[in-house]
Backbone as numpy.savetxt, mean C-alpha at the origin, in Angstrom:
# Nx Ny Nz CAx CAy CAz Cx Cy Cz
54.87 -34.02 -12.59 56.14 -33.40 -12.19 57.19 -33.91 -13.13
58.02 -32.86 -13.63 59.02 -33.34 -14.70 60.10 -34.58 -14.03
60.46 -35.40 -15.13 61.45 -36.71 -14.58 62.74 -35.79 -13.74
63.57 -36.57 -12.94 64.48 -35.58 -12.15 65.97 -36.12 -13.24
66.53 -35.14 -13.55 67.98 -35.49 -14.12 68.80 -36.72 -13.45
69.52 -37.42 -14.40 70.47 -38.20 -13.76 71.50 -37.71 -13.18
72.41 -38.09 -12.32 73.74 -37.42 -11.74 74.55 -37.76 -12.97
75.05 -36.81 -13.22 76.08 -36.79 -14.60 77.35 -36.90 -14.02
78.10 -37.91 -14.74 79.53 -38.05 -14.20 80.60 -37.84 -15.48
81.82 -37.09 -15.36 82.42 -36.57 -16.28 83.40 -38.10 -16.77
83.09 -38.06 -18.24 84.25 -38.94 -18.87 84.55 -38.88 -20.22
85.29 -39.08 -20.79 85.52 -38.83 -22.15 84.48 -39.48 -23.17
84.32 -40.97 -23.13 83.07 -41.46 -23.61 81.71 -41.04 -23.07
81.95 -40.93 -21.94 80.66 -40.54 -21.29 80.12 -38.99 -21.92
81.07 -38.13 -22.30 80.53 -36.76 -22.84 79.51 -36.81 -23.98
79.82 -37.60 -24.97 78.86 -37.73 -25.75 77.39 -38.56 -25.58
77.58 -39.81 -24.21 76.64 -40.02 -23.85 75.81 -39.30 -22.95
76.54 -38.44 -22.47 76.13 -37.50 -21.44 75.15 -36.34 -22.08
75.91 -36.13 -23.37 75.04 -35.04 -24.07 73.88 -35.59 -24.62
73.88 -36.96 -24.95 72.73 -37.46 -25.77 71.76 -37.88 -24.45
72.09 -37.97 -23.09 71.43 -38.26 -22.16 70.72 -37.01 -21.66
71.64 -36.06 -21.79 71.04 -34.71 -21.22 69.87 -34.34 -22.31
70.13 -34.43 -23.61 69.40 -33.83 -24.44 68.02 -34.72 -24.45
67.98 -36.08 -24.27 66.82 -36.68 -24.08 65.98 -36.28 -22.88
66.70 -35.92 -21.71 66.03 -35.67 -20.33 65.45 -33.94 -20.78
65.85 -33.21 -21.70 65.62 -31.95 -21.94 64.09 -32.26 -22.75
64.47 -32.90 -23.77 63.10 -33.48 -24.62 62.04 -34.14 -23.70
62.14 -34.90 -22.93 61.30 -35.20 -21.91 60.70 -34.24 -21.06
61.43 -33.49 -20.65 61.08 -32.23 -19.34 60.12 -31.31 -20.56
60.64 -31.14 -21.82 59.97 -30.06 -22.72 58.78 -30.78 -23.11
58.56 -32.29 -23.30 57.27 -33.15 -23.60 56.22 -32.90 -22.34
56.93 -33.21 -21.14 56.23 -33.18 -20.13 55.58 -31.69 -19.74
56.55 -30.70 -19.96 55.95 -29.30 -19.93 55.07 -29.08 -20.91
54.91 -29.34 -22.03 54.20 -29.15 -23.31 52.65 -29.84 -22.91
52.80 -31.31 -22.45 51.78 -31.79 -21.81 51.03 -31.09 -20.77
51.64 -30.62 -20.03 51.31 -29.85 -18.62 50.54 -28.39 -19.18
51.21 -28.09 -20.00 50.76 -26.69 -20.65 49.17 -26.87 -21.44
49.28 -28.17 -22.15 48.09 -28.51 -22.66 47.13 -28.55 -21.72
47.58 -29.46 -20.75 46.33 -29.52 -19.74 45.87 -28.51 -19.04
46.94 -27.68 -18.81 46.70 -26.15 -18.28 45.66 -25.28 -19.11
46.14 -25.48 -20.29 45.11 -24.68 -21.31 43.66 -25.52 -21.27
43.72 -26.56 -21.48 42.25 -27.21 -21.34 41.46 -26.73 -20.30
42.21 -27.06 -18.98 41.64 -26.44 -17.66 41.17 -25.08 -17.89
42.05 -24.19 -18.50 41.84 -22.69 -18.57 40.36 -22.65 -19.17
40.23 -23.30 -20.42 39.27 -23.36 -21.32 37.90 -23.85 -20.85
38.26 -25.05 -19.90 36.99 -25.51 -19.15 36.67 -24.64 -18.22
37.30 -23.83 -17.56 36.91 -22.57 -16.55 36.41 -21.50 -17.06
36.71 -21.28 -18.54 36.54 -20.13 -19.15 34.79 -20.42 -19.55
34.68 -21.69 -19.88 33.12 -22.14 -20.33 32.62 -22.31 -19.15
32.96 -22.66 -17.93 32.08 -22.63 -16.86 31.84 -21.23 -16.26
32.64 -20.41 -16.21 32.59 -18.98 -16.02 31.65 -18.21 -16.94
31.73 -18.77 -18.04 30.49 -18.27 -19.14 29.28 -18.60 -18.82
29.14 -19.84 -18.54 27.66 -20.61 -17.99 27.35 -20.01 -16.72
28.41 -19.58 -15.64 27.70 -19.24 -14.56 27.55 -17.55 -14.79
28.11 -17.22 -15.67 27.87 -15.39 -15.93 26.56 -15.41 -16.75
26.24 -16.34 -17.72 24.75 -16.43 -18.34 23.81 -16.67 -17.20
23.98 -17.53 -16.54 22.94 -18.02 -15.69 22.63 -16.71 -14.45
24.07 -16.15 -14.05 23.78 -15.00 -12.97 23.26 -13.91 -13.91
23.22 -13.57 -15.29 22.82 -12.57 -16.06 21.37 -12.80 -16.12
21.00 -14.11 -16.58 19.52 -14.34 -16.83 18.64 -14.44 -15.43
19.47 -14.80 -13.98 18.76 -14.42 -12.86 18.61 -13.25 -12.79
19.39 -12.15 -13.10 19.41 -10.72 -12.65 18.21 -10.17 -13.53
18.36 -10.45 -14.67 17.03 -10.25 -15.41 15.82 -10.43 -14.98
15.77 -11.80 -14.67 14.47 -12.17 -13.72 14.12 -11.39 -12.78
15.07 -11.25 -11.90 14.76 -10.49 -10.83 14.20 -8.88 -11.06
15.03 -8.64 -11.93 14.68 -7.06 -12.32 13.43 -6.86 -12.65
13.11 -8.01 -13.90 11.66 -7.96 -14.37 10.53 -8.25 -13.31
11.06 -9.04 -12.40 10.09 -9.21 -11.17 9.81 -8.10 -10.55
11.05 -7.39 -10.39 11.09 -6.17 -9.38 10.27 -4.93 -10.25
10.18 -4.98 -11.38 9.47 -3.90 -12.00 7.85 -4.09 -12.01
7.62 -5.56 -12.25 6.38 -6.07 -11.96 5.92 -5.52 -10.48
6.54 -6.02 -9.38 6.22 -5.62 -8.26 6.01 -4.09 -7.96
7.00 -3.03 -8.67 7.14 -1.78 -8.39 5.70 -1.28 -9.08
5.38 -1.90 -10.21 4.16 -1.69 -11.14 2.91 -1.80 -10.30
3.00 -3.02 -9.49 1.82 -3.54 -8.77 1.56 -2.43 -7.71
2.77 -2.22 -7.10 2.88 -1.07 -6.02 2.25 0.07 -6.17
2.72 0.66 -7.46 2.25 1.70 -7.96 0.46 1.76 -8.36
0.22 0.86 -8.62 -1.25 0.45 -9.15 -1.94 0.48 -7.79
-1.71 -0.18 -6.89 -2.05 -0.35 -5.37 -2.29 1.18 -4.69
-0.84 1.72 -4.83 -1.23 2.86 -4.25 -2.04 4.08 -4.90
-2.16 3.67 -6.11 -3.34 4.76 -7.05 -4.55 4.20 -6.57
-4.59 3.09 -6.29 -6.17 2.49 -5.89 -6.53 3.21 -4.56
-5.49 3.38 -3.65 -5.50 3.84 -2.42 -5.85 5.16 -2.35
-5.19 5.99 -3.27 -5.17 7.44 -3.46 -6.72 7.62 -4.17
-7.26 6.84 -5.07 -8.33 7.06 -5.39 -9.58 6.89 -4.57
-9.46 5.86 -3.83 -10.38 5.46 -2.98 -10.37 6.70 -1.77
-9.05 6.97 -1.35 -9.23 8.10 -0.33 -9.87 9.31 -0.88
-9.40 9.86 -2.10 -10.09 10.93 -2.76 -11.86 10.85 -2.81
-12.38 9.45 -3.16 -13.59 9.15 -3.21 -14.10 9.34 -1.99
-13.76 8.72 -0.98 -14.33 8.71 0.38 -14.24 10.07 1.04
-13.27 10.92 0.66 -13.24 12.30 1.08 -14.10 13.06 0.80
-14.73 12.85 -1.11 -15.89 13.42 -1.34 -17.05 12.95 -1.03
-17.29 11.57 -0.96 -18.44 11.39 -0.24 -18.74 11.41 1.06
-17.65 11.60 1.82 -17.98 11.97 3.55 -18.41 13.60 3.35
-17.63 14.56 2.60 -18.05 15.96 2.45 -19.73 16.01 1.92
-19.86 15.23 0.95 -21.14 15.24 0.62 -22.34 14.69 1.56
-21.79 13.58 2.16 -22.64 13.20 3.47 -22.86 14.22 4.43
-21.92 15.07 4.90 -21.84 16.23 5.91 -22.51 17.34 5.31
-22.70 17.40 3.96 -23.45 18.35 3.63 -24.67 18.26 3.61
-25.27 16.70 3.26 -26.54 16.50 3.18 -27.05 16.54 4.58
-26.59 16.19 5.74 -26.64 15.97 6.94 -26.83 17.40 7.68
-25.75 18.32 7.05 -26.12 19.64 7.39 -27.55 20.37 7.12
-27.56 19.83 5.70 -29.24 20.24 5.00 -30.20 19.69 5.83
-30.16 18.17 6.18 -31.11 17.72 6.98 -31.39 18.53 8.17
-30.27 18.85 8.99 -30.60 19.37 10.37 -30.95 20.75 10.33
-30.46 21.43 9.18 -31.24 23.02 9.01 -32.82 22.68 8.96
-33.01 21.75 7.93 -34.46 21.74 8.15 -35.44 21.17 8.99
-34.31 20.22 9.81 -35.24 19.99 11.19 -35.34 20.88 12.05
-34.37 21.77 11.96 -34.17 23.15 13.15 -35.39 24.02 12.53
-35.44 24.26 11.16 -36.70 24.87 10.71 -38.12 24.73 10.97
-38.05 23.15 11.04 -39.27 22.53 11.31 -39.86 22.73 12.98
-38.69 22.74 13.62 -38.56 22.74 15.08 -38.98 24.23 15.37
-38.36 25.30 14.89 -38.72 26.51 14.99 -40.24 26.86 14.39
-40.53 26.31 13.53 -42.01 26.43 13.09 -43.11 25.79 14.14
-42.79 24.53 14.61 -43.51 24.23 15.71 -43.45 24.80 16.87
-42.28 25.52 17.10 -42.19 26.08 18.61 -43.35 27.55 18.37
-43.12 27.96 17.16 -43.90 28.94 16.87 -45.31 28.57 17.03
-45.84 27.72 16.36 -47.21 27.05 16.43 -47.68 26.66 17.72
-46.55 26.10 18.54 -46.78 25.64 19.87 -47.12 26.91 20.74
-46.12 28.17 20.64 -46.49 29.37 21.23 -47.64 29.95 20.93
-48.11 30.26 19.67 -49.32 30.44 19.10 -50.55 29.80 19.88
-50.32 28.30 19.78 -51.32 27.56 20.17 -51.46 27.72 21.97
-50.25 28.05 22.44 -50.62 28.46 23.95 -51.12 29.80 23.93
-50.88 30.67 23.11 -51.61 32.07 23.27 -52.95 31.88 23.03
-53.39 31.12 22.11 -54.67 30.84 21.69 -55.42 29.93 23.07
-54.71 29.14 23.53 -55.56 28.49 24.50 -55.42 29.46 26.09
-54.55 30.33 26.24 -54.54 31.19 27.37 -55.61 32.20 27.15
-55.64 32.51 25.57 -56.71 33.43 25.46 -58.25 32.87 25.60
-58.45 31.70 25.16 -59.59 30.98 25.51 -59.96 30.71 26.74
-59.10 30.53 27.94 -59.19 30.29 29.04 -59.67 31.60 29.61
-59.09 32.57 29.41 -59.34 34.13 29.67 -60.60 34.39 29.18
-61.06 34.02 27.90 -62.37 34.25 27.52 -63.35 33.25 28.00
-63.06 32.18 28.37 -64.04 31.05 29.11 -64.37 31.67 30.34
-63.36 32.09 31.22 -63.55 32.76 32.54 -64.30 34.12 32.47
-64.07 34.76 31.36 -64.79 35.89 31.31 -66.22 35.58 30.76
-66.89 34.89 30.23 -67.71 34.08 29.82 -68.72 33.77 30.92
-67.76 32.84 31.97 -68.59 31.92 32.90 -69.04 33.49 33.89
-68.11 34.34 33.97 -68.31 35.58 34.82 -69.43 36.35 34.09
-69.41 36.22 32.91 -70.72 36.93 32.37 -71.88 36.10 32.38
-71.93 34.73 32.39 -73.00 34.13 32.80 -73.49 33.86 34.01
-72.58 34.14 35.02 -73.03 34.23 36.30 -73.56 35.46 36.69
-73.06 36.54 35.97 -73.80 37.97 35.98 -75.19 37.87 35.37
-75.22 37.02 34.22 -76.56 37.36 33.49 -77.22 36.68 34.37
-77.27 35.57 35.00 -77.81 34.76 35.91 -78.35 35.54 36.98
-77.44 36.00 37.40 -77.75 37.23 38.58 -78.80 38.13 38.14
-78.39 38.67 37.10 -79.23 39.76 36.89 -80.65 39.14 36.43
-80.67 38.00 35.85 -82.12 37.55 35.72 -82.89 37.33 36.85
-82.39 36.87 37.80 -82.86 36.43 39.26 -83.45 37.70 39.75
-82.47 38.73 39.70 -82.86 39.95 40.16 -84.26 40.56 39.28
-83.97 40.19 38.03 -85.00 40.76 37.11 -86.57 40.09 37.48
-86.39 39.05 37.46 -87.52 38.04 37.89 -88.05 38.33 39.37
-87.23 38.69 40.00 -87.55 39.14 41.40 -88.14 40.49 41.65
-87.49 41.20 40.57 -88.17 42.89 40.60 -89.53 42.65 39.67
-89.52 41.72 38.92 -90.89 41.77 38.01 -91.69 41.03 38.70
-91.52 39.76 39.08 -92.61 38.82 39.70 -92.60 39.13 40.93
């Protein structure tokens, strides 16, 4: 705070002294204001340096964050590519397995049809055999009866 000016009294001798006093007060005020201006300039320079340091720090933090974000985005892209590749691979593998199973099922169905034909043929054969066995037995009975009749007739 600048020094307060003294109360000025008017006198003839005092005029020169008053001017001298006023001059000294003005010089003191000017000196005080120069000192204050100098301090304010220093404070301003200090604040500029602090702001420059803060700006530098925040800029480096921003660059580090941006770099980390790019790395994370790259990693996310790589992981998404792996997921897509795995999905494609699995889709292809599932299609191949389904195709293989379809072929196996077709082979099994063909084998079942062949077996059913063989069973039918075997059943027909068995039915024919039973029929022939029955006819043979009748023929044997008829032969036996005719032998008896023939023996009775001859003998």
